[in-house]
Short mmCIF file of C-alpha atoms and ligand atoms in Angstrom, two decimals:
data_model
loop_
_atom_site.label_atom_id
_atom_site.label_comp_id
_atom_site.label_asym_id
_atom_site.label_seq_id
_atom_site.Cartn_x
_atom_site.Cartn_y
_atom_site.Cartn_z
CA MET E 1 97.24 58.17 249.81
CA SER E 2 97.53 58.74 246.09
CA THR E 3 95.06 61.14 244.50
CA GLN E 4 95.66 59.58 241.08
CA PRO E 5 92.46 58.00 239.70
CA LYS E 6 92.68 54.22 239.43
CA PRO E 7 92.73 52.93 235.87
CA SER E 8 89.48 51.07 236.64
CA ASN E 9 87.83 54.33 237.56
CA PRO E 10 87.89 56.45 234.37
CA LEU E 11 87.38 60.19 234.62
CA LYS E 12 84.04 61.66 233.66
CA ALA E 13 82.88 65.06 232.43
CA VAL E 14 82.34 67.45 235.33
CA ARG E 15 78.84 67.42 236.86
CA GLY E 16 76.51 69.68 234.90
CA THR E 17 78.66 69.58 231.76
CA ARG E 18 78.28 67.12 228.92
CA ASP E 19 79.70 65.96 225.62
CA LEU E 20 77.71 66.54 222.47
CA LEU E 21 78.27 63.74 220.01
CA PRO E 22 77.25 62.97 216.45
CA PRO E 23 74.62 62.44 215.20
CA GLU E 24 73.04 64.89 217.68
CA THR E 25 75.57 67.60 216.80
CA ALA E 26 74.04 67.65 213.30
CA LEU E 27 70.91 69.09 214.92
CA TRP E 28 72.96 71.71 216.79
CA ASN E 29 74.58 72.70 213.51
CA ARG E 30 71.26 72.92 211.75
CA ILE E 31 69.86 75.17 214.49
CA GLU E 32 72.91 77.43 214.37
CA GLN E 33 72.85 77.63 210.57
CA THR E 34 69.15 78.50 210.55
CA ALA E 35 69.71 81.15 213.24
CA ARG E 36 72.59 82.69 211.25
CA GLN E 37 70.49 82.77 208.08
CA VAL E 38 67.47 84.31 209.79
CA PHE E 39 69.57 86.89 211.67
CA SER E 40 71.34 87.96 208.49
CA ARG E 41 67.98 88.57 206.79
CA TYR E 42 67.28 91.09 209.56
CA GLY E 43 70.64 92.82 209.19
CA PHE E 44 72.51 91.30 212.14
CA GLY E 45 76.27 90.66 212.25
CA GLU E 46 78.11 88.24 214.53
CA ILE E 47 80.05 89.32 217.61
CA ARG E 48 82.39 87.01 219.54
CA THR E 49 83.40 88.14 223.00
CA PRO E 50 85.76 86.33 225.40
CA ILE E 51 84.46 83.45 227.48
CA PHE E 52 85.85 85.08 230.63
CA GLU E 53 85.66 88.67 231.74
CA ALA E 54 86.46 90.73 234.83
CA THR E 55 84.13 89.66 237.65
CA GLU E 56 83.21 93.30 238.13
CA LEU E 57 81.50 93.38 234.72
CA PHE E 58 78.86 90.90 235.87
CA ALA E 59 78.62 92.35 239.37
CA ARG E 60 77.84 95.77 237.85
CA GLY E 61 76.00 94.62 234.74
CA VAL E 62 73.89 91.70 235.90
CA GLY E 63 73.49 92.87 239.51
CA GLU E 64 75.03 91.77 242.84
CA GLU E 65 71.64 90.70 244.18
CA THR E 66 70.72 88.36 241.34
CA ASP E 67 70.96 84.60 241.88
CA ILE E 68 73.46 84.47 239.03
CA VAL E 69 75.97 86.83 240.61
CA SER E 70 75.33 85.99 244.25
CA LYS E 71 75.67 82.22 243.96
CA GLU E 72 76.16 80.84 240.46
CA MET E 73 79.33 82.32 238.99
CA TYR E 74 82.57 80.48 238.37
CA SER E 75 85.07 83.07 239.58
CA TRP E 76 88.73 82.88 240.49
CA GLU E 77 91.59 85.12 241.45
CA ASP E 78 93.95 85.30 238.51
CA ARG E 79 97.50 85.63 239.84
CA ALA E 80 99.74 88.32 238.43
CA ARG E 81 102.40 86.72 236.18
CA ALA E 82 104.56 89.79 235.92
CA GLN E 83 105.11 92.98 237.85
CA SER E 84 103.25 94.89 235.19
CA GLU E 85 100.16 92.72 235.72
CA LYS E 86 97.66 93.13 238.52
CA ALA E 87 95.95 90.23 240.27
CA GLN E 88 92.35 90.28 239.12
CA SER E 89 89.13 88.44 239.84
CA LEU E 90 87.90 86.78 236.65
CA THR E 91 84.63 84.97 235.88
CA LEU E 92 83.43 82.54 233.24
CA ARG E 93 80.62 84.44 231.56
CA PRO E 94 77.19 83.47 232.96
CA GLU E 95 75.47 85.37 230.14
CA ASN E 96 76.61 87.40 227.14
CA THR E 97 74.74 90.71 227.21
CA ALA E 98 77.13 92.37 229.67
CA GLY E 99 80.10 91.28 227.49
CA VAL E 100 78.48 92.64 224.32
CA VAL E 101 77.72 95.98 225.96
CA ARG E 102 81.29 96.13 227.32
CA ALA E 103 82.56 95.56 223.77
CA TYR E 104 80.16 98.22 222.43
CA ILE E 105 81.64 100.72 224.90
CA GLU E 106 85.26 99.61 224.45
CA HIS E 107 85.15 99.85 220.64
CA LYS E 108 83.14 103.10 220.73
CA LEU E 109 80.52 101.59 218.47
CA GLY E 110 78.12 104.32 219.59
CA GLU E 111 80.27 106.94 217.85
CA THR E 112 79.29 105.55 214.47
CA GLY E 113 75.80 106.86 215.21
CA ASP E 114 74.38 103.65 213.77
CA LEU E 115 72.12 101.11 215.35
CA GLN E 116 74.18 98.02 216.19
CA LYS E 117 72.49 94.71 215.44
CA LEU E 118 74.66 91.94 216.86
CA TYR E 119 74.26 88.23 217.50
CA TYR E 120 76.35 85.62 219.30
CA ILE E 121 76.39 81.85 219.69
CA GLY E 122 78.41 80.30 222.49
CA PRO E 123 78.71 78.61 225.88
CA GLN E 124 77.74 80.23 229.19
CA PHE E 125 78.49 78.99 232.70
CA ARG E 126 76.36 78.95 235.84
CA ARG E 127 76.78 76.82 238.94
CA GLU E 128 73.14 75.74 239.09
CA ARG E 129 71.70 72.47 240.36
CA PRO E 130 71.90 70.32 237.22
CA GLN E 131 68.75 68.68 235.90
CA ARG E 132 67.25 67.96 232.48
CA GLY E 133 67.42 71.23 230.53
CA ARG E 134 69.60 72.91 233.16
CA TYR E 135 73.36 72.57 232.90
CA ARG E 136 76.43 74.26 234.32
CA GLN E 137 77.82 74.79 230.84
CA PHE E 138 75.05 75.55 228.39
CA TRP E 139 74.80 77.28 225.03
CA GLN E 140 73.01 80.46 224.17
CA ILE E 141 72.13 81.98 220.83
CA GLY E 142 71.51 85.63 221.48
CA VAL E 143 70.92 88.96 219.88
CA GLU E 144 71.51 92.54 221.01
CA VAL E 145 70.19 95.68 219.29
CA LEU E 146 71.63 98.87 220.74
CA GLY E 147 72.83 102.31 219.84
CA PRO E 148 72.57 106.00 220.62
CA VAL E 149 69.01 107.33 221.01
CA SER E 150 69.38 109.11 217.63
CA SER E 151 69.75 105.70 215.95
CA GLY E 152 66.21 104.77 216.96
CA SER E 153 67.39 102.27 219.57
CA GLU E 154 64.58 103.21 221.97
CA SER E 155 61.83 102.74 219.42
CA PRO E 156 59.13 100.14 220.09
CA VAL E 157 59.69 99.08 216.45
CA ARG E 158 62.97 97.50 217.60
CA ASP E 159 61.22 95.48 220.33
CA ALA E 160 58.53 94.27 217.94
CA GLU E 161 61.08 93.45 215.21
CA VAL E 162 63.15 91.32 217.60
CA LEU E 163 60.02 89.47 218.77
CA GLU E 164 58.76 88.96 215.23
CA MET E 165 62.22 87.66 214.22
CA LEU E 166 62.08 85.14 217.08
CA ALA E 167 58.66 83.95 215.97
CA THR E 168 60.04 83.49 212.45
CA LEU E 169 63.13 81.64 213.70
CA LEU E 170 61.11 79.24 215.87
CA ASP E 171 58.70 78.62 212.97
CA GLU E 172 61.57 77.97 210.54
CA LEU E 173 63.15 75.56 213.01
CA GLY E 174 59.82 73.77 213.24
CA VAL E 175 59.20 74.43 216.97
CA LYS E 176 55.52 73.79 217.61
CA ASN E 177 53.21 75.31 220.23
CA TRP E 178 55.53 78.08 221.33
CA ARG E 179 54.05 80.80 223.46
CA LEU E 180 55.27 84.36 223.79
CA GLU E 181 54.77 85.92 227.23
CA LEU E 182 55.24 89.64 227.38
CA ASN E 183 55.38 92.32 230.04
CA SER E 184 56.75 95.78 230.70
CA VAL E 185 58.77 96.43 233.84
CA GLY E 186 58.85 100.17 233.14
CA SER E 187 61.67 102.66 233.48
CA THR E 188 64.21 102.66 236.30
CA GLU E 189 62.04 105.27 238.06
CA ASP E 190 58.89 103.18 237.61
CA ARG E 191 60.78 100.25 239.05
CA LYS E 192 61.81 102.30 242.11
CA ARG E 193 58.19 103.21 242.87
CA TYR E 194 57.09 99.63 242.27
CA ASP E 195 59.90 98.34 244.47
CA ALA E 196 58.68 100.56 247.33
CA ALA E 197 55.08 99.38 246.84
CA LEU E 198 56.20 95.74 246.80
CA ARG E 199 58.22 96.18 250.00
CA ALA E 200 55.20 97.75 251.69
CA ALA E 201 52.89 94.95 250.51
CA LEU E 202 55.38 92.23 251.46
CA ALA E 203 56.19 93.57 254.93
CA PRO E 204 53.10 92.18 256.71
CA VAL E 205 53.06 88.81 254.86
CA LYS E 206 56.68 87.89 254.19
CA ALA E 207 57.05 85.90 257.43
CA GLN E 208 54.57 83.39 255.97
CA MET E 209 56.72 82.83 252.88
CA CYS E 210 59.54 80.38 252.16
CA GLU E 211 63.06 81.25 253.26
CA ASP E 212 64.18 82.25 249.76
CA ASN E 213 61.27 84.62 249.33
CA GLN E 214 61.84 86.12 252.78
CA ARG E 215 65.39 86.91 251.70
CA ARG E 216 64.26 88.26 248.33
CA ALA E 217 61.62 90.43 250.00
CA GLU E 218 64.49 92.16 251.77
CA THR E 219 67.16 92.24 249.09
CA ASN E 220 65.27 92.40 245.78
CA PRO E 221 61.47 92.19 246.12
CA LEU E 222 60.97 92.04 242.34
CA ARG E 223 62.53 88.56 242.42
CA VAL E 224 59.65 87.32 244.60
CA LEU E 225 57.45 87.49 241.48
CA ASP E 226 59.66 84.87 239.78
CA SER E 227 59.13 82.39 242.60
CA LYS E 228 57.61 79.04 241.69
CA GLU E 229 57.18 78.04 245.38
CA PRO E 230 53.62 76.58 245.35
CA ALA E 231 52.78 77.60 248.93
CA ASP E 232 53.57 81.26 248.22
CA GLN E 233 51.55 81.70 245.05
CA GLU E 234 48.42 83.07 246.70
CA ILE E 235 50.39 85.85 248.41
CA ILE E 236 52.33 86.61 245.21
CA ASN E 237 49.20 86.82 243.07
CA ALA E 238 47.75 89.39 245.45
CA LEU E 239 50.82 91.68 245.26
CA PRO E 240 50.59 95.00 243.36
CA LYS E 241 51.05 94.72 239.57
CA ILE E 242 53.83 96.60 237.80
CA ALA E 243 51.40 97.72 235.07
CA ASP E 244 49.84 100.10 237.62
CA PHE E 245 53.18 101.81 238.21
CA LEU E 246 54.23 102.57 234.63
CA ASP E 247 54.55 106.23 233.70
CA ASP E 248 52.90 107.53 230.52
CA SER E 249 55.90 107.04 228.27
CA SER E 250 56.51 103.42 229.39
CA ARG E 251 52.80 102.73 229.01
CA GLU E 252 52.76 104.20 225.48
CA HIS E 253 55.94 102.30 224.57
CA PHE E 254 54.39 99.00 225.67
CA ALA E 255 51.16 99.76 223.80
CA ALA E 256 53.16 100.50 220.62
CA VAL E 257 55.09 97.19 220.91
CA ARG E 258 51.81 95.31 221.26
CA ALA E 259 50.21 97.17 218.34
CA ALA E 260 53.16 96.31 216.07
CA LEU E 261 52.99 92.64 217.09
CA ASP E 262 49.25 92.65 216.37
CA ALA E 263 49.95 94.17 212.93
CA CYS E 264 52.50 91.41 212.21
CA GLY E 265 50.14 88.71 213.46
CA VAL E 266 52.56 87.50 216.16
CA PRO E 267 50.49 86.06 219.03
CA TYR E 268 51.42 86.85 222.66
CA THR E 269 50.04 86.82 226.18
CA VAL E 270 50.69 89.63 228.64
CA ASN E 271 52.04 88.13 231.88
CA PRO E 272 52.16 90.81 234.60
CA ARG E 273 54.50 88.67 236.75
CA LEU E 274 57.19 88.32 234.12
CA VAL E 275 60.06 90.40 235.51
CA ARG E 276 63.03 88.18 234.54
CA GLY E 277 66.05 87.28 236.61
CA LEU E 278 68.54 90.00 235.71
CA ASP E 279 68.65 93.50 237.14
CA TYR E 280 69.32 95.43 233.95
CA TYR E 281 65.90 95.01 232.35
CA THR E 282 63.72 98.05 231.66
CA ARG E 283 60.39 98.28 229.85
CA THR E 284 59.74 95.27 227.58
CA THR E 285 60.53 91.83 229.03
CA PHE E 286 59.58 88.55 227.40
CA GLU E 287 59.94 84.79 227.41
CA PHE E 288 59.09 82.14 224.86
CA THR E 289 57.95 78.87 226.41
CA VAL E 290 56.81 75.50 225.15
CA PRO E 291 54.12 73.47 226.96
CA SER E 292 55.44 72.45 230.36
CA SER E 293 55.93 69.19 232.23
CA SER E 294 52.28 68.17 231.79
CA ASP E 295 53.08 67.80 228.07
CA PRO E 296 55.90 65.34 227.47
CA ALA E 297 56.34 66.71 223.95
CA SER E 298 58.00 69.82 225.37
CA GLY E 299 61.07 67.75 226.29
CA LEU E 300 61.90 70.22 229.02
CA GLY E 301 60.09 69.05 232.13
CA THR E 302 59.85 71.98 234.49
CA GLN E 303 62.46 74.01 232.58
CA ASN E 304 60.01 75.24 229.98
CA ALA E 305 61.55 78.63 229.17
CA LEU E 306 63.15 78.30 225.74
CA LEU E 307 64.44 81.82 225.70
CA GLY E 308 64.20 85.12 227.49
CA GLY E 309 65.02 88.72 226.91
CA GLY E 310 64.09 92.30 227.21
CA ARG E 311 65.10 95.93 227.01
CA TYR E 312 68.06 97.30 228.97
CA ASP E 313 68.03 101.04 228.41
CA GLY E 314 70.40 101.88 231.29
CA LEU E 315 72.94 99.05 231.04
CA SER E 316 75.59 100.89 229.06
CA GLU E 317 75.63 103.70 231.64
CA MET E 318 75.79 101.16 234.48
CA LEU E 319 78.99 99.90 232.85
CA GLY E 320 80.44 103.40 232.50
CA GLY E 321 79.48 103.89 228.86
CA PRO E 322 77.38 106.42 226.94
CA LYS E 323 73.60 106.28 226.84
CA ALA E 324 72.80 103.34 224.57
CA PRO E 325 69.31 101.93 224.92
CA GLY E 326 68.98 98.37 223.70
CA ILE E 327 67.00 95.19 223.58
CA GLY E 328 68.07 91.56 223.29
CA PHE E 329 67.36 87.96 224.04
CA ALA E 330 69.15 84.68 224.69
CA ILE E 331 67.83 81.36 223.46
CA GLY E 332 68.82 78.32 225.53
CA GLU E 333 70.19 76.15 222.71
CA ASP E 334 70.27 73.01 224.89
CA ARG E 335 66.56 73.46 225.57
CA LEU E 336 65.80 74.14 221.92
CA VAL E 337 67.49 70.83 221.01
CA LEU E 338 65.54 68.93 223.68
CA THR E 339 62.29 70.48 222.48
CA LEU E 340 62.88 69.70 218.80
CA GLN E 341 63.88 66.12 219.63
CA ALA E 342 60.84 65.59 221.85
CA GLN E 343 58.47 67.14 219.33
CA ALA E 344 59.92 65.07 216.46
CA GLU E 345 59.58 61.90 218.53
CA ALA E 346 56.01 62.74 219.49
CA ALA E 347 55.13 63.44 215.84
CA ALA E 348 56.77 60.19 214.68
CA LYS E 349 54.87 58.25 217.34
CA ALA E 350 51.58 59.85 216.37
CA ALA E 351 52.23 59.08 212.68
CA ASP E 352 53.07 55.45 213.48
CA GLU E 353 49.98 55.01 215.66
CA SER E 354 47.57 56.37 213.11
CA SER E 355 47.59 54.85 209.63
CA ALA E 356 46.13 58.16 208.42
CA GLY E 357 49.10 59.95 209.98
CA ALA E 358 50.94 62.53 207.92
CA PRO E 359 53.26 60.63 205.56
CA GLY E 360 56.90 61.35 206.05
CA LEU E 361 56.58 62.59 209.61
CA ALA E 362 58.05 59.42 211.04
CA SER E 363 61.13 59.83 208.91
CA GLN E 364 61.57 63.39 210.13
CA THR E 365 63.92 62.32 212.88
CA TRP E 366 66.25 65.08 213.87
CA VAL E 367 69.25 62.92 214.54
CA GLN E 368 69.78 61.24 211.19
CA ILE E 369 73.04 61.91 209.41
CA PRO E 370 72.65 61.78 205.63
CA LYS E 371 74.39 58.81 204.02
CA LEU E 372 77.70 59.35 202.28
CA ASP E 373 77.84 59.15 198.49
CA ALA E 374 80.32 56.28 198.42
CA TYR E 375 82.30 53.75 200.39
CA ILE E 376 85.46 52.62 198.67
CA ALA E 377 86.42 49.01 199.32
CA PRO E 378 90.00 48.12 198.32
CA MET E 379 90.50 44.42 197.69
CA GLY E 380 93.74 43.59 199.51
CA ALA E 381 96.02 45.78 201.60
CA GLU E 382 98.18 46.52 198.54
CA ARG E 383 95.24 48.54 197.08
CA ASN E 384 94.79 50.77 200.16
CA ALA E 385 96.95 53.52 198.71
CA ALA E 386 95.05 53.52 195.41
CA ALA E 387 91.75 53.59 197.34
CA LEU E 388 92.86 56.64 199.30
CA ALA E 389 93.98 58.35 196.09
CA LEU E 390 90.57 57.68 194.51
CA ALA E 391 88.83 58.98 197.65
CA ARG E 392 90.92 62.15 197.45
CA GLU E 393 89.91 62.67 193.83
CA LEU E 394 86.21 62.16 194.56
CA ARG E 395 86.21 64.24 197.76
CA ARG E 396 87.92 67.09 195.95
CA ALA E 397 85.16 66.85 193.36
CA GLY E 398 82.64 67.47 196.17
CA LEU E 399 81.50 63.92 196.93
CA SER E 400 81.29 62.50 200.45
CA VAL E 401 83.38 59.36 200.72
CA GLU E 402 84.51 56.78 203.28
CA VAL E 403 87.44 54.43 202.65
CA GLY E 404 87.52 50.85 203.93
CA ASP E 405 90.57 48.71 204.47
CA GLY E 406 92.01 46.13 202.10
CA THR E 407 92.26 43.50 204.84
CA PHE E 408 88.44 43.41 205.15
CA ARG E 409 86.70 40.44 203.56
CA LEU E 410 84.19 41.39 200.87
CA LYS E 411 81.22 40.62 203.16
CA LYS E 412 82.56 42.89 205.89
CA SER E 413 83.14 45.68 203.35
CA PHE E 414 79.56 45.38 202.10
CA GLU E 415 78.15 45.51 205.64
CA ALA E 416 80.27 48.50 206.57
CA ALA E 417 79.38 50.29 203.32
CA ASP E 418 75.64 49.65 203.65
CA LYS E 419 75.64 51.32 207.10
CA VAL E 420 77.16 54.61 205.98
CA ALA E 421 76.93 55.05 202.20
CA ARG E 422 74.57 54.91 199.26
CA HIS E 423 77.10 53.14 197.00
CA ILE E 424 80.01 50.77 197.43
CA VAL E 425 82.93 51.19 195.02
CA ILE E 426 85.00 48.02 194.70
CA LEU E 427 88.61 48.48 193.76
CA GLY E 428 90.30 45.19 192.84
CA GLU E 429 93.21 44.15 190.69
CA ASP E 430 91.08 44.05 187.56
CA GLU E 431 89.52 47.49 188.15
CA LEU E 432 92.91 49.09 188.72
CA ALA E 433 94.37 47.46 185.63
CA THR E 434 91.50 48.65 183.42
CA ASN E 435 91.00 52.04 185.08
CA THR E 436 87.43 51.15 186.03
CA ALA E 437 85.43 50.68 189.23
CA THR E 438 82.68 48.28 190.21
CA VAL E 439 79.79 50.14 191.84
CA LYS E 440 76.79 48.74 193.65
CA THR E 441 73.85 51.02 194.48
CA PHE E 442 72.27 49.78 197.70
CA ALA E 443 68.78 51.23 197.12
CA THR E 444 68.31 49.39 193.81
CA GLY E 445 70.70 46.47 194.23
CA GLU E 446 72.12 47.31 190.80
CA GLN E 447 75.81 46.60 190.17
CA VAL E 448 77.79 48.04 187.24
CA LYS E 449 81.36 48.42 186.12
CA VAL E 450 82.13 51.96 184.95
CA ALA E 451 85.11 53.84 183.57
CA ARG E 452 86.82 55.99 186.22
CA GLY E 453 85.83 59.11 184.28
CA GLN E 454 82.14 58.32 184.77
CA LEU E 455 82.37 57.37 188.42
CA GLY E 456 81.61 60.83 189.82
CA GLU E 457 78.47 61.20 187.76
CA LEU E 458 77.18 57.79 188.79
CA LEU E 459 77.81 58.44 192.49
CA ARG E 460 76.09 61.80 192.36
CA ALA E 461 72.92 60.29 190.97
CA LYS E 462 70.40 59.75 193.78
CA GLY E 463 69.50 56.15 194.17
P1 AMP M 501 68.73 84.03 230.98
O1 AMP M 501 70.11 84.40 230.49
O2 AMP M 501 68.71 83.57 232.40
O3 AMP M 501 67.71 85.03 230.61
O4 AMP M 501 68.36 82.71 230.17
C1 AMP M 501 67.99 82.71 228.82
C2 AMP M 501 67.73 81.29 228.39
O5 AMP M 501 68.92 80.53 228.55
C3 AMP M 501 66.71 80.57 229.26
O6 AMP M 501 65.40 80.80 228.78
C4 AMP M 501 67.11 79.13 229.06
O7 AMP M 501 66.55 78.61 227.88
C5 AMP M 501 68.60 79.21 228.91
N1 AMP M 501 69.27 78.85 230.17
C6 AMP M 501 69.51 79.62 231.25
N2 AMP M 501 70.18 78.94 232.19
C7 AMP M 501 70.38 77.70 231.70
C8 AMP M 501 71.02 76.51 232.19
N3 AMP M 501 71.62 76.46 233.38
N4 AMP M 501 71.02 75.41 231.39
C9 AMP M 501 70.44 75.44 230.17
N5 AMP M 501 69.83 76.52 229.66
C10 AMP M 501 69.80 77.63 230.41
#
């Protein structure tokens, strides 16, 4: 039997992946532009690492026992193409921190002695069960601050600065009702003692828990704290708290982060169960959420974590590099888009329902593309070339222009122009002969004939 798809059965994007189309991509661009602007005000530079890396990087960096590495990676054996090449297991990156730290080590960035402040924007890949807000290819906007201890990379100032920057970014993007949840998971040694205490506390009760939690209790008891399994919550809430296992320096570090946030006026809630899904975290861990499924304005349903991050003081060494404490986060861009869309829709609805609603809110839709300055309508196919030449002139002068087709009837040209542009420029025999153009401004209904030299000025005028 043929495996060729039938023509009547067109191919679709792979499950868990999707196409982003205009006008929605305008919102993605706006988010990315705002992020770039905010990050540059805090002294960050962009890093771009490859989309695939050696599988070992994630196994060592993210942790073999994490859900990501144990079941969600897209990995394949890359065949050797030449004798000089070795067959190698490669993986589409499921996150970007390990790649950034690999690059930090590879390019010996630590030898500069400077604190590295890096950001990235790009796709990540995890074979998760797709649902709203959870995809197999998704985008992250992330930041990493790392460097040798002498660069101040361990300082609680860095943690607080990153959190304050996130609060500023979310405010500038217009995200409403965000919540910062904060915790400290202590040093690697604190974690070892806590791990032992958790194992001891879980031993007598784990048989009553769901299958996943029974497995986690054996392999990585910290992960049990992440569990959302309703039936297990009572047991989980009664487990020892990591705060009671922090040594003095981790405790002081956490207190200093909180004091700096208080000084900046950034609100937060300490959540003792926030341990995050990746193994490399030490000390500060955090998540920003928006109201969950009970509030439709979040747009995220049960996936209410907009972003997550934390400190990873031992990661560089885990990857064979020098000591390079660091802190970072990754924003789920897909979820940010869903949240902004849902919040804009909710605000527009509220404004429509109440006559006293804030003026202008309803028009603050996130998916509107601004209208072009002009639509050029050639009258007759023989004027198409002249229309394109005029469009070139205007576009090169910085105007946004669409060109119609000379075979269109005048009515069709007007309808097409009204959809996409603020003005229609009619180019007929007479206009070409006299070096003029007839321009109609849709907002006012005004129609004038102007000399070609004045066309740019007229089209630039808002109307
Ligand atoms: P993580 O790298 O797991 O700490 O995730 C950081 C952020 O990325 C999360 O808070 C989500 O917003 C986003 N994220 C993680 N996994 C997915 C996914 N499968 N689809 C969409 N967004 C995701």
